[in-house]
Amino acid sequence: MSAFARRHLGVLAVTCGLLATPALLPTAHADAPVTNRASLKQDLCYQVVTDRFADGNTSNDDPAKSPGMYDATKTNWKLYWGGDFAGIQQHLQYLKDLGVTAIWMSPHVDNIDKPAVYNGVPNAGYHGYWTRDFKRPEEHFGTLAEFDSLISAAHSMGIKVIMDWAPNHTSPADPANPSFAEGGALYDDGVLKGTAVNDTSGYFHHNGGISNYDDRYEVQYKNLADLADLDQQNGTVNSLLKTDANYWMSRGVDGIRMDAVKHMSSGWQRSFADNVLASKDAFLYGEWYLGSKTDPLYADNVRFANDSGISVLDFYLNIAMRETFGSGAPMSNLDAAIARTGTDYTYKENLVTFLDNHDMSRFLTLKNDTTALHDALAFMLTVRGTPCLYYGTEQYLHNDTSGGGDPWNRPQMPGFGETTTAFKEIQKLSALRQNQPALAWGTHQQRWINNDVYVYERRFNNDTVLVAINKSGAAYPIAGLNTALPAGSYTDQLGGLLGGQSITVGSGTGGNNPVTSFTLGGGQVAVWSYKGPEPSSPTIGSAAPTLTRAGNTITVEGRGFGTSGTLKVGGVTASVSSWGANRVTATVPSGTPAGIQQVTVTTSGGTSNGYALKVLSGAQVPVTFTVTNATPTNPGDNIYISGSIPELGSWSTDRNTAVGPLLTPNYPNWFGVASVPACTTFQYKFLKIAADGTATWENGANHTDTAPCSGTSATTVAWQY
Ligand code: NOJ
Ligand code: NOJ
């Protein structure tokens, strides 16, 4: 496309955005649909810190609403530097050329107007995580019309837009510290609701700051650093956070990256996810920060990802990739990470993989070696999960000041050239990803490994990708390698960009075809791919969203769906809205039983595998359950809830199905928030589960409760001895 055509496209979209009357509903704005926003498995995501990407409209650099928050010299890294919605829009063609199909934008909502002063240095919410008003766009980033314009321009190019939503907190607040001038103020569409320093309505928790980040009560109910911690169970807060999120979804947002999910109850978040998904199918993923691969809350993070309807950023694999490509750990470290996460996470292809982000040093700070970066990118772009690239990686952007962490990992985007090796590598592998079911939905198998070389295979039916990466400086002869690639010869999908050559595959048995020995040079990467003809019988690779209920839209993807057939959820036939060989969209039928239910596709060629979805009983509300005087006998015992509905574990005594572990800041009282169907009466009991998994129910009759029809509620009972 010519530079003129590119500009022309941008101008058209801007004009369209400006013409939209504010009073009109966003749906009145012509907006091209994107393909399957409920799943990112075939996408390449790109994380943008809006303020640092591109300044497309200088008139919003230093708005009158919030003076003193902009630094034109770009020397105070804690102030705004000028990037905005218009800047992203002007570089959509660049992103498209790179192969990006989804943009994760840093939080776009209104942040603090007055600086938070730390050690005499004024700090702005240029990163977006210090919300003031969840319903207004940040004035440094642009107007609502510019926001709409960006979304429709992105959609017209087939690019999804994911918003970063930070409902855990507002902004820095401390009654004893007037340097945090906003006092954690919360506004809704310009109306002040309250502040954390004078919280007359109970919008915030007041339990002090977190001191033990491994304690599940502290992380959820104390302040993350200085940030005013919202109480999502407060009726006003609950409703505001959900209504405002859906407002942005209705303006065209395709998905949500949820901030700090470790710091809010899983129950509230499940009700949040349900509320979003009932209004629009979308992909949701959360930031559950793991400090190490042995983080004590790792199991809680797995449970969250499996049950909440919100996937997670793959911190476990992030740590392993940085160890292996950045710090000399052997390839077996990566192989073990794939195996571990593959066992633990129900929806491993929904994990969002990343090498670095705005909260850690960039990869090139960790290891200033572009070959190592290319190797790591090749891995990330071909392994299970949805790859998310941090802006500027393709330009080798890094600033190593003080170890290159926050804020040095958020430099100005240096330029938009399209010629680096990383750019070309990403472009080629993104194109392959969009086309190759094995990369989106396939299994992972290690085929050849030593400390420096990892050869692995991704496979979906006959579709096969074989990847070989050598992270060392030395060449290795690769002998005795087998593959499921059919006999024949294969050229490197990277076209030799990273030194890869062609291979010859002979005939073997049982999916083990011998590869003629070859040499994999130091630092080299090769990717070989086979995509078979459309099969005559159906196989499902993906169904999304994974948390659903009757009336919601689901998208089922795979191969061999033919031109027509039947789609069932939990054995009940769904009404289909579109049918293609690789994608079917349908409505979850009323009468679908709640609980874990299989989706199947049946055609004249046969019936597919089942793909498990979590089907809810109805619209969800978050309820706080408290039991007093529950005194477990042994250390390591925890209290859980189980009850008559799938949301409460259907009387299961398995700790991965019952709701819990509950929290006990005031031992021996325990509480937890569970997401339950609105307006519904159910029974439940508390139970104790010991460290070895032995469960003991409380005595007496079942407790009965009826969930409110909207909002939140709380119920307290005494443990029955
Ligand atoms: C995690 C975000 O990624 C980080 O940048 C932010 O400061 C905290 N959450 C608090 O919102
Ligand atoms: C399941 C039963 O259905 C329920 O009534 C009972 O309270 C629990 N098990 C505990 O025994």
XYZ file of C-alpha atoms and ligand atoms in Angstrom:
743
model
C 0.000 0.000 0.000
C 1.312 3.448 -0.869
C 1.985 6.045 1.793
C -0.847 8.067 0.265
C -3.298 5.185 0.491
C -2.290 4.602 4.089
C -2.868 8.206 5.020
C -6.102 8.209 3.108
C -7.378 5.226 5.063
C -6.447 6.901 8.338
C -8.174 10.137 7.335
C -11.352 8.352 6.301
C -11.548 6.632 9.631
C -10.899 9.846 11.547
C -13.581 11.659 9.606
C -16.026 8.911 10.346
C -15.181 9.125 14.044
C -15.563 12.884 14.202
C -18.881 12.829 12.434
C -20.407 10.461 14.961
C -22.777 12.489 17.115
C -21.918 11.928 20.762
C -25.570 11.265 21.522
C -25.700 8.401 19.049
C -25.120 4.912 20.366
C -21.757 3.559 19.253
C -23.514 0.850 17.263
C -24.705 3.644 14.987
C -21.080 3.963 13.901
C -20.260 1.749 10.952
C -17.788 -0.772 12.286
C -16.476 -3.828 10.497
C -16.684 -6.995 12.582
C -13.474 -8.815 13.477
C -13.088 -12.554 13.217
C -13.797 -14.472 16.421
C -13.008 -11.994 19.168
C -13.715 -14.717 21.770
C -10.462 -16.488 20.993
C -6.970 -15.154 20.361
C -5.451 -18.549 19.609
C -4.663 -17.637 15.995
C -3.778 -14.042 16.769
C -0.645 -12.054 17.365
C -1.204 -9.604 20.198
C 0.867 -6.435 20.584
C 1.047 -4.601 23.898
C 1.131 -0.827 23.592
C 1.875 1.678 26.330
C -0.206 4.338 24.618
C 1.693 7.291 26.073
C 5.028 6.021 24.743
C 3.988 4.779 21.294
C 3.224 7.732 19.056
C 1.961 11.296 19.406
C -0.712 11.583 16.737
C -2.394 14.719 18.047
C -0.224 17.341 19.715
C -3.246 19.355 20.837
C -3.846 16.893 23.694
C -0.249 16.824 24.934
C -0.796 19.174 27.856
C -4.536 19.479 28.498
C -5.894 22.300 30.652
C -7.808 19.760 32.772
C -4.583 18.356 34.231
C -1.706 20.839 34.029
C 1.827 19.854 34.992
C 1.506 16.220 33.998
C 3.298 16.461 30.633
C 7.041 16.561 29.984
C 7.857 17.686 26.455
C 11.549 16.970 27.111
C 10.832 13.301 27.923
C 13.214 13.426 30.863
C 10.768 12.750 33.691
C 9.828 9.151 32.909
C 6.866 9.390 35.303
C 4.991 12.054 33.328
C 3.065 11.980 30.063
C 5.156 12.188 26.895
C 2.403 12.726 24.323
C 1.378 9.354 22.910
C -2.330 8.970 22.207
C -5.166 7.119 20.435
C -4.491 9.048 17.222
C -0.839 7.933 17.340
C -1.845 4.281 17.461
C -4.342 4.827 14.658
C -1.709 6.430 12.443
C 0.470 3.337 12.776
C -2.140 0.659 12.228
C -0.674 -0.174 8.834
C 2.727 -0.671 10.466
C 1.151 -3.036 12.978
C -0.724 -4.868 10.263
C 2.486 -5.244 8.264
C 4.123 -6.703 11.362
C 1.362 -9.315 11.537
C -0.428 -7.899 14.560
C -4.091 -8.891 14.766
C -4.886 -7.675 18.304
C -3.714 -4.577 20.150
C -3.637 -4.598 23.953
C -3.747 -0.922 24.842
C -2.616 0.333 28.233
C -5.622 1.504 30.295
C -7.364 4.268 28.387
C -9.687 5.624 31.077
C -9.316 8.904 32.903
C -6.402 8.846 35.361
C -5.452 11.269 38.155
C -5.448 14.952 37.223
C -3.178 16.056 40.044
C 0.224 14.422 40.387
C 1.106 11.889 43.077
C 4.409 13.134 44.440
C 6.993 10.509 45.379
C 10.291 11.743 46.870
C 9.605 15.196 45.495
C 9.046 13.876 41.952
C 5.598 14.391 40.408
C 4.101 11.187 38.989
C 1.270 11.034 36.466
C -0.860 8.035 35.538
C 0.713 7.971 32.060
C 0.664 4.125 32.339
C -3.096 4.207 32.956
C -3.253 2.214 36.192
C -4.308 5.129 38.434
C -7.965 5.474 37.506
C -10.057 8.466 38.418
C -13.082 7.851 36.203
C -13.804 4.449 34.644
C -16.250 5.946 32.169
C -14.227 8.722 30.544
C -11.228 8.521 28.254
C -7.985 9.996 29.578
C -7.678 13.520 28.135
C -3.977 13.045 27.307
C -4.955 10.169 25.017
C -7.782 11.865 23.199
C -11.502 12.361 22.917
C -14.227 9.770 22.786
C -14.465 10.431 19.050
C -10.766 9.646 18.684
C -11.226 6.479 20.727
C -14.122 5.377 18.490
C -12.124 6.285 15.437
C -9.197 4.117 16.518
C -11.499 1.159 17.131
C -13.272 1.376 13.813
C -10.031 1.957 11.896
C -8.478 -1.077 13.616
C -11.538 -3.203 12.867
C -11.550 -2.162 9.243
C -8.033 -3.633 9.038
C -9.026 -6.825 10.846
C -7.302 -5.819 14.078
C -8.950 -6.371 17.466
C -8.610 -3.870 20.295
C -8.239 -5.134 23.848
C -8.686 -2.754 26.738
C -6.712 -2.958 29.956
C -9.173 -2.773 32.866
C -7.918 -2.098 36.399
C -10.862 -2.528 38.798
C -8.744 -3.436 41.842
C -8.011 0.128 42.848
C -8.134 3.784 41.945
C -4.943 5.752 42.624
C -2.312 6.361 45.327
C -3.961 7.486 48.554
C -2.840 7.911 52.130
C -4.679 10.038 54.709
C -1.296 10.929 56.209
C 0.255 11.893 52.879
C -1.162 14.976 51.138
C 1.332 14.503 48.280
C -1.182 12.074 46.831
C -3.467 14.939 45.952
C -6.404 12.977 44.522
C -6.835 10.906 47.693
C -7.895 7.922 45.593
C -10.949 9.777 44.255
C -13.468 7.748 42.265
C -15.619 9.489 39.670
C -18.289 8.088 37.403
C -18.780 9.950 34.154
C -17.490 13.142 35.747
C -19.455 12.783 39.008
C -17.417 12.408 42.201
C -18.535 9.247 44.038
C -16.062 9.397 46.915
C -12.452 9.319 48.004
C -10.398 6.767 49.894
C -9.132 9.311 52.423
C -12.691 10.258 53.466
C -14.609 7.140 52.570
C -18.097 7.757 53.943
C -19.725 5.216 51.597
C -17.461 2.235 52.189
C -16.158 2.044 48.638
C -12.657 1.085 49.729
C -10.899 -1.416 51.974
C -8.938 0.154 54.816
C -6.612 -2.615 55.890
C -3.242 -0.966 55.211
C -0.664 -2.085 52.678
C 0.217 -5.655 51.729
C 3.296 -6.876 53.545
C 3.149 -10.550 52.615
C 2.490 -10.999 48.900
C 2.172 -14.761 49.422
C -0.832 -14.433 51.747
C -4.098 -14.830 49.890
C -6.055 -12.693 52.335
C -3.536 -9.838 52.324
C -3.190 -9.649 48.567
C -6.951 -9.371 48.116
C -7.939 -7.141 51.018
C -4.950 -4.867 51.646
C -3.576 -2.139 49.407
C -1.335 -2.990 46.476
C 1.483 -0.515 47.224
C -0.213 2.851 47.916
C -3.202 2.185 45.729
C -6.673 2.823 47.186
C -8.172 -0.689 47.240
C -11.740 -0.829 45.945
C -14.272 -3.060 47.715
C -15.911 -4.790 44.754
C -18.607 -6.195 47.097
C -19.837 -2.678 47.805
C -23.046 -2.412 45.769
C -22.130 0.882 44.100
C -18.588 -0.201 43.277
C -19.763 -3.569 41.943
C -22.271 -1.966 39.657
C -20.010 0.872 38.507
C -17.121 -1.433 37.555
C -19.398 -3.770 35.607
C -21.524 -1.112 33.934
C -18.538 0.933 32.850
C -16.700 -2.091 31.454
C -19.749 -2.998 29.384
C -20.031 0.582 28.223
C -16.582 0.317 26.600
C -17.395 -3.114 25.199
C -20.473 -1.581 23.578
C -18.222 1.042 21.984
C -16.426 -1.730 20.138
C -13.739 -3.091 22.444
C -13.042 -6.757 21.633
C -11.476 -8.091 24.801
C -10.167 -7.286 28.244
C -6.767 -7.580 29.879
C -7.688 -7.471 33.551
C -5.138 -5.877 35.839
C -4.015 -7.354 39.166
C -6.404 -10.326 39.230
C -4.434 -11.802 42.136
C -5.663 -8.868 44.197
C -9.420 -9.353 43.865
C -11.687 -12.233 44.824
C -12.098 -14.909 42.169
C -15.832 -14.951 42.916
C -16.342 -11.310 42.081
C -14.246 -11.666 38.941
C -16.243 -14.648 37.758
C -19.418 -12.602 38.120
C -17.683 -9.763 36.250
C -16.671 -12.081 33.407
C -20.197 -13.447 33.160
C -21.578 -9.939 33.056
C -19.278 -8.988 30.181
C -19.818 -12.211 28.255
C -23.595 -11.992 28.499
C -23.412 -8.683 26.656
C -20.741 -9.645 24.110
C -18.537 -12.634 23.398
C -14.930 -11.631 24.054
C -11.561 -12.887 25.214
C -10.605 -12.009 28.776
C -7.188 -12.587 30.344
C -5.769 -11.446 33.628
C -2.481 -10.442 35.117
C -1.747 -12.895 37.939
C 1.810 -11.962 38.704
C 4.005 -14.890 39.732
C 7.247 -14.018 41.501
C 8.832 -17.363 40.620
C 7.950 -20.795 39.307
C 7.492 -21.870 42.922
C 5.223 -18.954 43.844
C 3.031 -20.125 46.769
C -0.081 -18.789 45.003
C 0.665 -20.631 41.733
C -2.142 -23.142 42.421
C -4.586 -20.301 43.129
C -3.636 -18.750 39.784
C -4.285 -22.054 38.002
C -7.666 -22.384 39.676
C -8.519 -18.810 38.684
C -7.585 -19.387 35.036
C -9.510 -22.668 34.891
C -12.723 -21.423 36.462
C -13.216 -17.683 36.248
C -13.736 -17.263 32.524
C -10.630 -15.087 32.565
C -7.440 -16.682 31.215
C -4.074 -15.466 32.479
C -0.862 -14.040 31.185
C 1.556 -16.961 31.196
C 4.008 -15.823 33.868
C 5.198 -19.377 34.438
C 6.394 -19.723 30.847
C 7.648 -16.135 30.865
C 9.995 -16.999 33.722
C 11.122 -20.190 31.980
C 11.738 -18.406 28.633
C 13.807 -15.713 30.323
C 15.820 -18.343 32.200
C 16.474 -20.423 29.098
C 17.034 -17.771 26.415
C 18.253 -14.979 28.678
C 20.157 -16.599 31.519
C 21.687 -19.864 30.363
C 19.186 -22.444 31.679
C 19.006 -25.604 29.528
C 16.282 -26.283 26.983
C 14.886 -28.966 29.323
C 13.743 -26.044 31.492
C 11.404 -24.923 28.709
C 10.255 -28.431 27.961
C 9.416 -28.925 31.656
C 7.496 -25.633 31.761
C 5.389 -26.678 28.776
C 4.677 -30.029 30.388
C 3.800 -28.555 33.789
C 1.477 -25.846 32.495
C -0.021 -28.294 30.008
C -1.105 -30.493 32.904
C -2.291 -27.736 35.200
C -4.231 -25.349 32.962
C -7.491 -26.597 31.426
C -7.274 -24.118 28.547
C -3.528 -23.927 27.918
C -3.967 -22.548 24.396
C -5.659 -19.526 25.980
C -2.600 -18.617 28.043
C -1.146 -15.330 26.847
C 2.579 -15.801 26.356
C 5.107 -12.964 26.615
C 8.848 -12.466 26.871
C 8.694 -9.152 28.658
C 6.263 -6.378 29.524
C 5.993 -2.987 31.201
C 6.650 -4.463 34.649
C 9.965 -6.205 33.993
C 13.191 -5.510 32.138
C 13.009 -5.933 28.401
C 14.590 -9.104 27.040
C 17.535 -7.232 25.489
C 18.279 -5.682 28.888
C 18.424 -9.163 30.339
C 20.633 -10.356 27.492
C 21.870 -7.867 24.939
C 22.003 -10.315 22.068
C 19.630 -10.078 19.122
C 20.226 -13.717 18.172
C 18.978 -14.769 21.597
C 15.955 -12.511 21.093
C 15.222 -14.038 17.678
C 15.454 -17.534 19.158
C 13.136 -16.611 22.024
C 10.620 -14.965 19.675
C 10.599 -18.030 17.423
C 9.757 -20.158 20.434
C 7.040 -17.825 21.693
C 5.434 -17.530 18.258
C 5.259 -21.289 17.669
C 4.471 -22.660 21.103
C 0.954 -23.163 22.585
C -0.802 -20.001 23.752
C -1.470 -16.571 22.374
C 1.756 -14.640 21.843
C 1.829 -11.049 22.991
C 4.696 -8.880 21.865
C 5.729 -5.845 23.908
C 5.867 -2.686 21.749
C 9.260 -1.905 20.270
C 10.629 -5.450 20.586
C 10.680 -5.587 16.781
C 12.889 -2.452 16.829
C 15.227 -3.908 19.487
C 14.052 -1.206 21.885
C 15.561 -1.257 25.364
C 16.941 1.145 27.959
C 19.161 -0.510 30.535
C 19.217 2.230 33.188
C 19.148 0.749 36.697
C 18.490 -2.738 35.383
C 15.903 -1.604 32.845
C 12.797 -2.164 34.985
C 9.846 0.250 35.461
C 9.958 2.972 34.104
C 13.035 2.314 31.925
C 11.195 -0.522 30.178
C 8.716 2.061 28.822
C 10.865 4.163 26.456
C 9.600 6.162 23.524
C 8.925 3.980 20.462
C 12.076 4.693 18.415
C 10.630 4.469 14.913
C 8.497 2.486 12.535
C 10.890 0.943 10.041
C 9.930 -2.444 8.684
C 13.341 -3.891 7.922
C 14.778 -5.439 11.067
C 15.267 -9.196 11.205
C 12.952 -9.342 14.207
C 10.245 -7.521 12.233
C 10.508 -10.001 9.363
C 10.619 -12.985 11.680
C 7.467 -11.866 13.501
C 5.715 -11.123 10.210
C 6.418 -14.592 8.821
C 5.510 -16.474 11.970
C 2.326 -14.485 12.493
C 1.248 -15.343 8.949
C 1.940 -19.009 9.628
C 0.035 -18.870 12.930
C -3.067 -17.485 11.283
C -3.029 -20.320 8.765
C -1.759 -23.337 10.575
C -4.174 -25.109 12.951
C -1.255 -26.970 14.521
C 0.070 -23.706 15.976
C -3.295 -22.488 17.234
C -4.793 -25.667 18.627
C -2.193 -28.407 18.321
C -0.446 -30.679 20.786
C 3.183 -30.167 21.761
C 5.774 -32.923 21.597
C 9.490 -32.761 22.287
C 11.319 -34.512 19.436
C 15.030 -33.858 20.066
C 16.657 -31.998 22.945
C 19.975 -31.207 24.588
C 21.036 -28.210 26.684
C 21.146 -25.908 23.656
C 18.843 -27.414 21.059
C 15.111 -27.918 21.287
C 13.221 -29.548 18.445
C 9.494 -29.811 19.074
C 6.416 -30.607 17.105
C 2.944 -29.095 17.177
C 0.191 -31.214 15.740
C -3.541 -30.980 15.046
C -4.686 -34.123 13.224
C -2.447 -34.236 10.165
C -1.448 -30.609 10.365
C 2.084 -30.538 11.676
C 4.755 -27.980 12.469
C 8.283 -28.949 13.417
C 10.476 -26.268 15.024
C 14.215 -26.476 15.650
C 16.008 -23.891 17.784
C 19.707 -23.820 18.683
C 20.380 -21.198 21.320
C 24.114 -21.771 21.542
C 26.981 -20.435 19.451
C 27.960 -23.959 18.365
C 26.607 -26.067 15.505
C 25.018 -29.429 16.346
C 24.485 -32.413 14.089
C 20.845 -33.498 14.447
C 20.627 -37.240 13.909
C 17.881 -39.689 14.835
C 15.124 -37.066 14.663
C 11.593 -38.314 13.963
C 8.574 -36.303 12.933
C 4.923 -36.688 12.017
C 5.508 -34.547 8.918
C 4.656 -36.768 5.943
C 7.539 -38.060 3.829
C 8.860 -35.366 1.525
C 11.042 -32.315 1.674
C 10.254 -29.125 3.511
C 11.618 -25.635 3.177
C 12.115 -23.406 6.184
C 9.026 -21.231 6.724
C 11.348 -18.384 7.740
C 12.999 -18.586 4.316
C 16.420 -18.994 5.920
C 16.064 -15.700 7.801
C 17.562 -17.269 10.918
C 19.794 -19.709 9.021
C 17.295 -22.567 8.745
C 17.584 -25.052 5.875
C 15.321 -27.522 4.138
C 14.898 -31.036 5.481
C 14.065 -34.361 3.940
C 11.651 -36.691 5.680
C 11.485 -40.408 4.916
C 8.749 -42.929 5.592
C 8.324 -44.498 8.998
C 5.497 -45.876 11.076
C 3.177 -44.584 13.771
C 3.789 -40.897 13.117
C 7.552 -41.374 13.415
C 9.048 -40.516 10.081
C 12.841 -40.211 9.988
C 14.423 -36.860 9.180
C 17.666 -37.094 7.215
C 20.490 -35.897 9.486
C 21.362 -32.238 9.186
C 23.370 -29.605 11.011
C 21.705 -26.879 13.035
C 24.145 -23.985 13.181
C 24.764 -21.783 16.208
C 21.750 -19.573 16.979
C 19.771 -21.017 14.088
C 16.022 -21.497 13.936
C 14.040 -23.432 11.355
C 10.301 -24.009 11.096
C 8.821 -26.683 8.823
C 5.124 -26.950 8.220
C 2.582 -29.266 6.642
C -1.090 -28.456 6.316
C -3.243 -31.301 5.082
C -6.355 -31.103 2.920
C -9.650 -30.424 4.702
C -10.518 -33.673 6.528
C -13.851 -35.396 5.888
C -14.710 -35.702 9.586
C -14.831 -32.882 12.172
C -12.264 -32.145 14.881
C -12.723 -29.267 17.330
C -9.658 -27.241 18.271
C -11.297 -24.411 20.143
C -14.593 -23.332 21.642
C -14.919 -19.903 23.161
C -15.722 -18.209 25.463
C -14.990 -21.072 27.849
C -17.355 -19.624 30.486
C -20.829 -19.420 29.060
C -24.528 -19.912 29.636
C -27.774 -20.315 27.757
C -28.334 -17.425 25.367
C -24.648 -16.558 24.957
C -22.799 -16.767 21.647
C -20.033 -19.324 21.236
C -17.549 -19.799 18.431
C -16.277 -23.285 17.698
C -13.220 -23.731 15.504
C -11.472 -26.694 14.015
C -11.253 -28.636 10.761
C -13.566 -30.731 8.689
C -16.848 -29.107 9.693
C -18.041 -29.284 6.093
C -20.908 -27.115 4.968
C -23.588 -28.070 7.491
C -24.218 -30.158 10.560
C -25.315 -30.073 14.158
C -23.627 -28.409 17.090
C -24.513 -29.567 20.589
C -23.675 -28.230 24.000
C -24.104 -30.763 26.797
C -26.104 -32.903 24.387
C -28.590 -30.133 23.537
C -28.751 -28.902 19.948
C -27.745 -25.271 19.539
C -29.114 -22.791 17.048
C -26.372 -22.054 14.557
C -25.857 -18.583 13.144
C -23.044 -19.396 10.722
C -21.387 -22.580 9.523
C -18.032 -22.889 7.789
C -15.513 -25.685 7.326
C -13.359 -24.231 10.104
C -15.717 -22.129 12.185
C -19.249 -22.377 13.512
C -20.981 -19.737 15.587
C -24.014 -20.629 17.636
C -26.119 -19.689 20.623
C -25.875 -21.839 23.731
C -29.346 -23.413 23.832
C -31.762 -22.914 26.673
C -32.048 -26.181 28.528
C -28.291 -26.749 28.401
C -27.459 -28.279 31.766
C -25.151 -26.183 33.930
C -21.701 -27.491 34.845
C -18.857 -28.770 32.690
C -20.417 -29.600 29.340
C -18.944 -30.894 26.104
C -19.389 -29.125 22.788
C -19.560 -31.463 19.814
C -19.947 -31.021 16.077
C -21.663 -33.687 14.002
C -21.568 -33.759 10.219
C -22.227 -36.401 7.593
C -18.585 -37.349 8.181
C -19.051 -38.167 11.867
C -19.012 -36.638 15.337
C -16.076 -34.638 16.655
C -14.169 -34.824 19.898
C -15.789 -32.983 22.812
C -14.500 -29.627 23.984
C -15.389 -28.831 27.602
C -17.031 -25.525 28.471
C -18.109 -24.242 31.880
C -21.832 -23.600 31.625
C -23.328 -21.374 34.316
C -26.834 -21.792 35.776
C -27.790 -18.194 34.994
C -26.703 -14.586 35.365
C -24.148 -14.363 38.154
C -24.004 -12.271 41.316
C -21.185 -12.271 43.884
C -22.146 -13.360 47.411
C -19.898 -13.267 50.479
C -20.201 -16.449 52.536
C -18.963 -16.401 56.129
C -18.774 -19.241 58.624
C -17.953 -18.456 62.233
C -16.118 -20.599 64.720
C -14.807 -23.204 62.295
C -11.794 -24.702 64.015
C -9.855 -27.115 61.863
C -7.829 -29.548 63.846
C -4.571 -29.623 61.924
C -2.259 -27.080 60.337
C -2.816 -27.077 56.600
C -6.563 -27.640 56.948
C -8.673 -25.190 54.998
C -12.362 -24.436 54.938
C -14.304 -24.657 51.655
C -17.943 -24.407 50.540
C -19.745 -26.979 48.466
C -23.377 -26.967 47.528
C -26.267 -27.933 45.320
C -25.353 -25.900 42.208
C -22.363 -26.261 39.855
C -21.241 -22.745 40.842
C -20.744 -24.135 44.366
C -19.141 -27.366 43.239
C -22.225 -29.659 43.100
C -21.409 -31.135 46.521
C -17.907 -32.081 45.420
C -15.322 -32.517 48.183
C -12.431 -32.103 45.730
C -10.495 -28.939 46.500
C -10.344 -28.093 42.791
C -14.124 -28.107 42.524
C -15.443 -26.913 45.896
C -15.198 -23.132 46.440
C -12.135 -22.086 48.387
C -9.907 -22.062 50.256
C -11.765 -19.448 52.303
C -9.871 -16.655 54.034
C -9.411 -16.328 57.757
C -8.121 -12.926 58.840
C -10.124 -13.392 62.074
C -9.565 -17.001 62.913
C -11.676 -19.086 63.543
C -14.059 -17.198 61.255
C -13.678 -17.840 57.518
C -15.140 -16.108 54.472
C -15.029 -16.040 50.714
C -16.850 -14.558 47.748
C -18.551 -16.991 45.388
C -20.283 -16.261 42.112
C -23.791 -17.755 42.168
C -26.872 -17.539 39.935
C -29.058 -14.504 40.652
C -32.564 -14.944 42.144
C -31.808 -18.598 42.853
C -32.263 -20.637 46.014
C -29.584 -23.227 46.725
C -28.221 -25.331 49.538
C -24.685 -25.562 50.755
C -22.419 -26.587 53.558
C -18.947 -25.762 54.693
C -16.313 -28.448 54.759
C -12.769 -28.817 55.931
C -10.202 -30.164 53.491
C -6.905 -31.315 54.966
C -3.522 -30.923 53.325
C -3.746 -34.525 52.076
C -7.153 -33.850 50.502
C -9.266 -35.578 53.169
C -12.599 -33.758 53.402
C -14.818 -33.485 56.473
C -18.267 -31.894 56.240
C -19.732 -29.788 59.019
C -22.615 -31.570 60.757
C -26.331 -30.769 60.729
C -28.710 -29.800 57.977
C -27.727 -28.011 54.776
C -27.750 -24.217 54.818
C -30.185 -22.590 52.421
C -29.696 -19.222 50.779
C -31.296 -17.243 47.965
C -29.052 -15.076 45.842
C -30.213 -11.516 45.173
C -31.549 -10.777 41.700
C -28.860 -8.146 41.194
C -26.066 -6.479 43.151
C -24.186 -8.241 45.928
C -25.082 -9.853 49.231
C -23.515 -11.459 52.276
C -24.560 -14.328 54.502
C -23.109 -15.567 57.793
C -23.709 -18.862 59.573
C -22.013 -20.687 62.436
C -20.148 -23.945 61.750
C -22.408 -26.821 62.815
C -20.740 -29.177 65.293
C 0.007 -4.470 37.260
C 0.325 -3.566 36.161
O 0.792 -4.267 35.077
C 1.301 -2.589 36.726
O 1.952 -1.876 35.742
C 0.500 -1.724 37.650
O 1.309 -0.764 38.246
C -0.112 -2.582 38.724
N -0.728 -3.764 38.215
C -1.148 -1.819 39.485
O -2.186 -1.464 38.624
C -24.295 -34.098 49.791
C -25.740 -34.110 50.216
O -26.571 -34.044 49.103
C -26.005 -32.957 51.127
O -27.342 -32.914 51.486
C -25.145 -33.146 52.337
O -25.339 -32.128 53.249
C -23.693 -33.152 51.902
N -23.472 -34.174 50.923
C -22.813 -33.409 53.094
O -23.059 -34.666 53.636
